[in-house]
Short mmCIF file of C-alpha atoms in Angstrom, two decimals:
data_model
loop_
_atom_site.label_atom_id
_atom_site.label_comp_id
_atom_site.label_asym_id
_atom_site.label_seq_id
_atom_site.Cartn_x
_atom_site.Cartn_y
_atom_site.Cartn_z
CA MET A 1 0.00 0.00 0.00
CA TYR A 2 1.30 3.39 -0.99
CA ILE A 3 0.89 6.88 0.44
CA THR A 4 2.15 9.83 -1.56
CA CYS A 5 3.61 12.69 0.48
CA LEU A 6 3.76 16.11 -1.18
CA ASP A 7 5.26 19.41 -0.18
CA MET A 8 2.83 22.32 -0.36
CA GLU A 9 4.56 25.63 -1.12
CA GLY A 10 6.29 25.71 -4.48
CA VAL A 11 4.56 22.46 -5.46
CA LEU A 12 0.83 23.12 -5.09
CA VAL A 13 0.62 26.78 -4.11
CA PRO A 14 2.96 29.76 -4.51
CA GLU A 15 5.43 30.47 -1.73
CA ILE A 16 3.52 32.32 0.98
CA TRP A 17 6.50 34.30 2.26
CA ILE A 18 7.44 35.43 -1.25
CA ALA A 19 3.87 36.62 -1.84
CA PHE A 20 3.97 38.46 1.47
CA ALA A 21 7.36 39.99 0.66
CA GLU A 22 5.99 41.30 -2.63
CA ALA A 23 2.80 42.62 -0.99
CA THR A 24 4.72 44.46 1.73
CA GLY A 25 7.75 45.53 -0.31
CA ILE A 26 10.15 43.77 2.10
CA PRO A 27 12.56 41.81 -0.14
CA GLU A 28 14.31 40.15 2.84
CA LEU A 29 11.19 38.03 3.36
CA LYS A 30 11.67 36.35 -0.03
CA ARG A 31 14.20 33.99 1.56
CA THR A 32 12.75 30.45 1.69
CA THR A 33 13.79 26.87 2.39
CA ARG A 34 15.15 26.78 -1.16
CA ASP A 35 17.79 29.25 0.03
CA GLU A 36 18.24 28.34 3.71
CA PRO A 37 18.47 24.67 4.75
CA ASP A 38 18.25 25.53 8.50
CA TYR A 39 14.52 26.03 9.11
CA ASP A 40 14.93 27.29 12.68
CA LYS A 41 17.40 29.93 11.53
CA LEU A 42 15.05 30.94 8.69
CA MET A 43 11.99 31.31 10.94
CA LYS A 44 13.84 33.36 13.57
CA TYR A 45 15.04 35.62 10.74
CA ARG A 46 11.47 36.04 9.48
CA ILE A 47 10.01 36.72 12.93
CA ASP A 48 12.67 39.38 13.59
CA ILE A 49 11.81 41.16 10.32
CA LEU A 50 8.07 41.05 11.10
CA LYS A 51 8.76 42.63 14.49
CA GLN A 52 10.91 45.38 12.96
CA HIS A 53 8.06 46.30 10.59
CA ASN A 54 5.26 45.84 13.16
CA LEU A 55 3.60 43.16 11.05
CA GLY A 56 1.64 40.24 12.49
CA LEU A 57 -0.57 37.30 11.68
CA LYS A 58 -3.49 39.34 10.35
CA GLU A 59 -1.37 41.03 7.69
CA ILE A 60 -0.03 37.67 6.49
CA GLN A 61 -3.50 36.09 6.48
CA ASP A 62 -4.82 39.01 4.42
CA VAL A 63 -2.23 38.20 1.73
CA ILE A 64 -2.90 34.45 1.93
CA SER A 65 -6.62 35.06 1.31
CA LYS A 66 -5.67 36.35 -2.16
CA ILE A 67 -3.36 33.42 -3.04
CA ASP A 68 -4.72 30.74 -5.38
CA PRO A 69 -3.25 27.28 -6.00
CA MET A 70 -0.90 27.01 -8.96
CA GLU A 71 -2.57 26.44 -12.30
CA GLY A 72 -3.45 22.76 -12.60
CA ALA A 73 -2.60 21.95 -8.96
CA LYS A 74 -6.11 21.04 -7.83
CA GLU A 75 -6.74 18.88 -10.88
CA PHE A 76 -3.40 17.12 -10.33
CA LEU A 77 -4.20 16.56 -6.67
CA ASP A 78 -7.71 15.30 -7.43
CA GLU A 79 -6.40 12.72 -9.89
CA LEU A 80 -3.58 11.69 -7.59
CA ARG A 81 -6.03 11.18 -4.71
CA ASP A 82 -8.15 9.00 -7.03
CA ASN A 83 -5.12 6.73 -7.43
CA CYS A 84 -3.66 6.61 -3.92
CA GLN A 85 -3.83 8.09 -0.45
CA THR A 86 -2.10 11.47 -0.37
CA ILE A 87 -0.84 13.61 2.50
CA ILE A 88 0.61 17.10 2.25
CA LEU A 89 3.64 17.44 4.51
CA SER A 90 4.52 21.08 4.99
CA ASP A 91 6.64 23.22 7.26
CA THR A 92 3.99 25.93 7.02
CA PHE A 93 1.55 26.63 9.84
CA GLU A 94 -2.08 25.77 10.42
CA GLN A 95 -2.86 29.50 10.68
CA PHE A 96 -1.62 29.86 7.08
CA ALA A 97 -2.77 26.61 5.47
CA GLY A 98 -6.53 26.58 6.14
CA PRO A 99 -7.76 28.84 3.31
CA LEU A 100 -5.40 27.19 0.83
CA MET A 101 -6.62 23.70 1.74
CA LYS A 102 -10.20 24.79 1.04
CA LYS A 103 -9.16 25.88 -2.44
CA LEU A 104 -7.47 22.50 -2.97
CA GLY A 105 -10.52 20.45 -1.91
CA MET A 106 -9.49 19.87 1.74
CA PRO A 107 -6.68 17.32 1.35
CA THR A 108 -5.03 16.04 4.52
CA ILE A 109 -2.16 18.26 5.66
CA PHE A 110 0.35 17.80 8.46
CA CYS A 111 2.00 21.10 9.38
CA ASN A 112 3.12 23.22 12.33
CA THR A 113 1.69 25.92 14.61
CA LEU A 114 2.57 29.58 15.15
CA GLU A 115 2.77 31.10 18.61
CA VAL A 116 0.78 34.33 18.45
CA ALA A 117 0.38 37.03 21.09
CA PRO A 118 -3.09 38.48 21.85
CA ASN A 119 -2.22 41.54 19.73
CA GLY A 120 -1.50 39.33 16.70
CA GLU A 121 2.29 39.49 16.94
CA ILE A 122 3.99 36.26 15.89
CA THR A 123 6.30 35.45 18.80
CA GLY A 124 7.48 31.99 17.84
CA TYR A 125 6.45 28.67 16.39
CA LYS A 126 6.05 25.06 17.41
CA MET A 127 7.13 22.25 15.12
CA ARG A 128 4.82 19.23 15.08
CA CYS A 129 7.88 17.02 15.53
CA GLU A 130 11.60 17.19 14.80
CA LYS A 131 12.46 16.81 11.09
CA SER A 132 8.72 16.62 10.55
CA LYS A 133 8.66 15.44 6.93
CA LEU A 134 11.25 12.70 7.37
CA THR A 135 9.79 11.66 10.75
CA THR A 136 6.30 11.39 9.26
CA VAL A 137 7.46 9.31 6.29
CA LYS A 138 9.29 6.93 8.63
CA ALA A 139 6.19 6.69 10.85
CA LEU A 140 4.02 5.80 7.83
CA GLN A 141 6.56 3.16 6.81
CA SER A 142 6.52 1.72 10.34
CA MET A 143 2.76 1.19 9.87
CA GLY A 144 3.31 -0.90 6.76
CA TYR A 145 3.01 1.76 4.03
CA GLU A 146 5.38 2.40 1.18
CA THR A 147 5.87 6.11 0.54
CA ILE A 148 6.34 8.20 -2.57
CA ALA A 149 7.52 11.76 -1.95
CA SER A 150 7.91 14.94 -3.96
CA GLY A 151 9.03 18.46 -3.14
CA ASP A 152 11.15 21.37 -4.27
CA SER A 153 13.33 22.44 -1.34
CA PHE A 154 16.15 21.40 0.98
CA ASN A 155 13.65 20.46 3.69
CA ASP A 156 12.00 17.94 1.32
CA LEU A 157 15.16 15.94 0.66
CA GLY A 158 14.88 13.81 3.80
CA MET A 159 11.44 12.45 2.90
CA ILE A 160 12.46 12.02 -0.75
CA GLN A 161 15.60 10.08 0.18
CA ALA A 162 13.73 7.87 2.68
CA SER A 163 10.87 6.96 0.33
CA LYS A 164 10.46 4.04 -2.05
CA ALA A 165 10.39 6.64 -4.84
CA GLY A 166 11.14 10.34 -4.70
CA PHE A 167 10.86 13.14 -7.21
CA LEU A 168 11.88 16.78 -7.37
CA PHE A 169 9.29 19.23 -8.65
CA ARG A 170 9.98 22.77 -9.86
CA THR A 171 13.15 22.85 -7.80
CA THR A 172 16.30 24.96 -8.11
CA ASP A 173 19.16 24.26 -10.49
CA LYS A 174 21.45 23.82 -7.49
CA ILE A 175 19.30 21.12 -5.90
CA LYS A 176 18.97 19.35 -9.25
CA ALA A 177 22.75 19.47 -9.72
CA ASP A 178 23.48 18.30 -6.16
CA PHE A 179 20.94 15.44 -6.32
CA PRO A 180 21.02 14.14 -9.90
CA GLN A 181 19.78 10.71 -8.77
CA TYR A 182 16.24 12.10 -8.44
CA LYS A 183 14.12 12.81 -11.49
CA ALA A 184 13.11 16.46 -11.62
CA PHE A 185 9.84 17.55 -13.22
CA THR A 186 8.24 20.89 -13.99
CA GLU A 187 4.80 19.74 -15.17
CA TYR A 188 2.06 18.09 -13.12
CA SER A 189 1.39 15.61 -15.93
CA GLU A 190 5.01 14.40 -15.71
CA LEU A 191 4.91 14.02 -11.93
CA LEU A 192 1.56 12.25 -12.04
CA ALA A 193 2.81 9.82 -14.71
CA ALA A 194 5.94 9.05 -12.65
CA ILE A 195 3.90 8.39 -9.51
CA LYS A 196 1.47 6.18 -11.44
CA ASP A 197 4.41 4.19 -12.80
CA VAL A 198 5.51 3.46 -9.23
CA LEU A 199 1.98 2.54 -8.15
CA ASN A 200 1.63 0.14 -11.07
CA SER A 201 5.09 -1.42 -10.86
#
């Protein structure tokens, strides 16, 4: 039995922090897990910038409400879910993901939680578990599932490497060059075909 594990941002929806950076005119917030492998370092950096600019959860949620899934993402996800169980594994936060999941047809997502002060200031965050994507894939495997994984960033490599099959999707040239053993796709039709090949093998 297979479960496919997908990253969310950069794979199914645009990068939330990049959209927020563009909406606020703060280019420093464009830094993502494609650029910074250390997620804790990245989040502390982001929270510091938000504090400097007096920006909180509401401002980010206002931007998220205007974000739509990437073209073809929902159709891809619908067809994938017709073929196998699918879980979105994301390092985003439940306070961000809700509206986007509605637009994607409410797939299952495992993500993290922000710590928010009463005034809306983001003060910290709580990871669901350490190395959440890799840990989740290993937990699924311990329950008798084979996993297929796909993502675009450094923080997806653990689950890709640990899975029966792993694919890169719309990733950076650097990640493709550093990990040539993984097929890299840019179109949903290609990724779907590759996953179906594994399911039918």
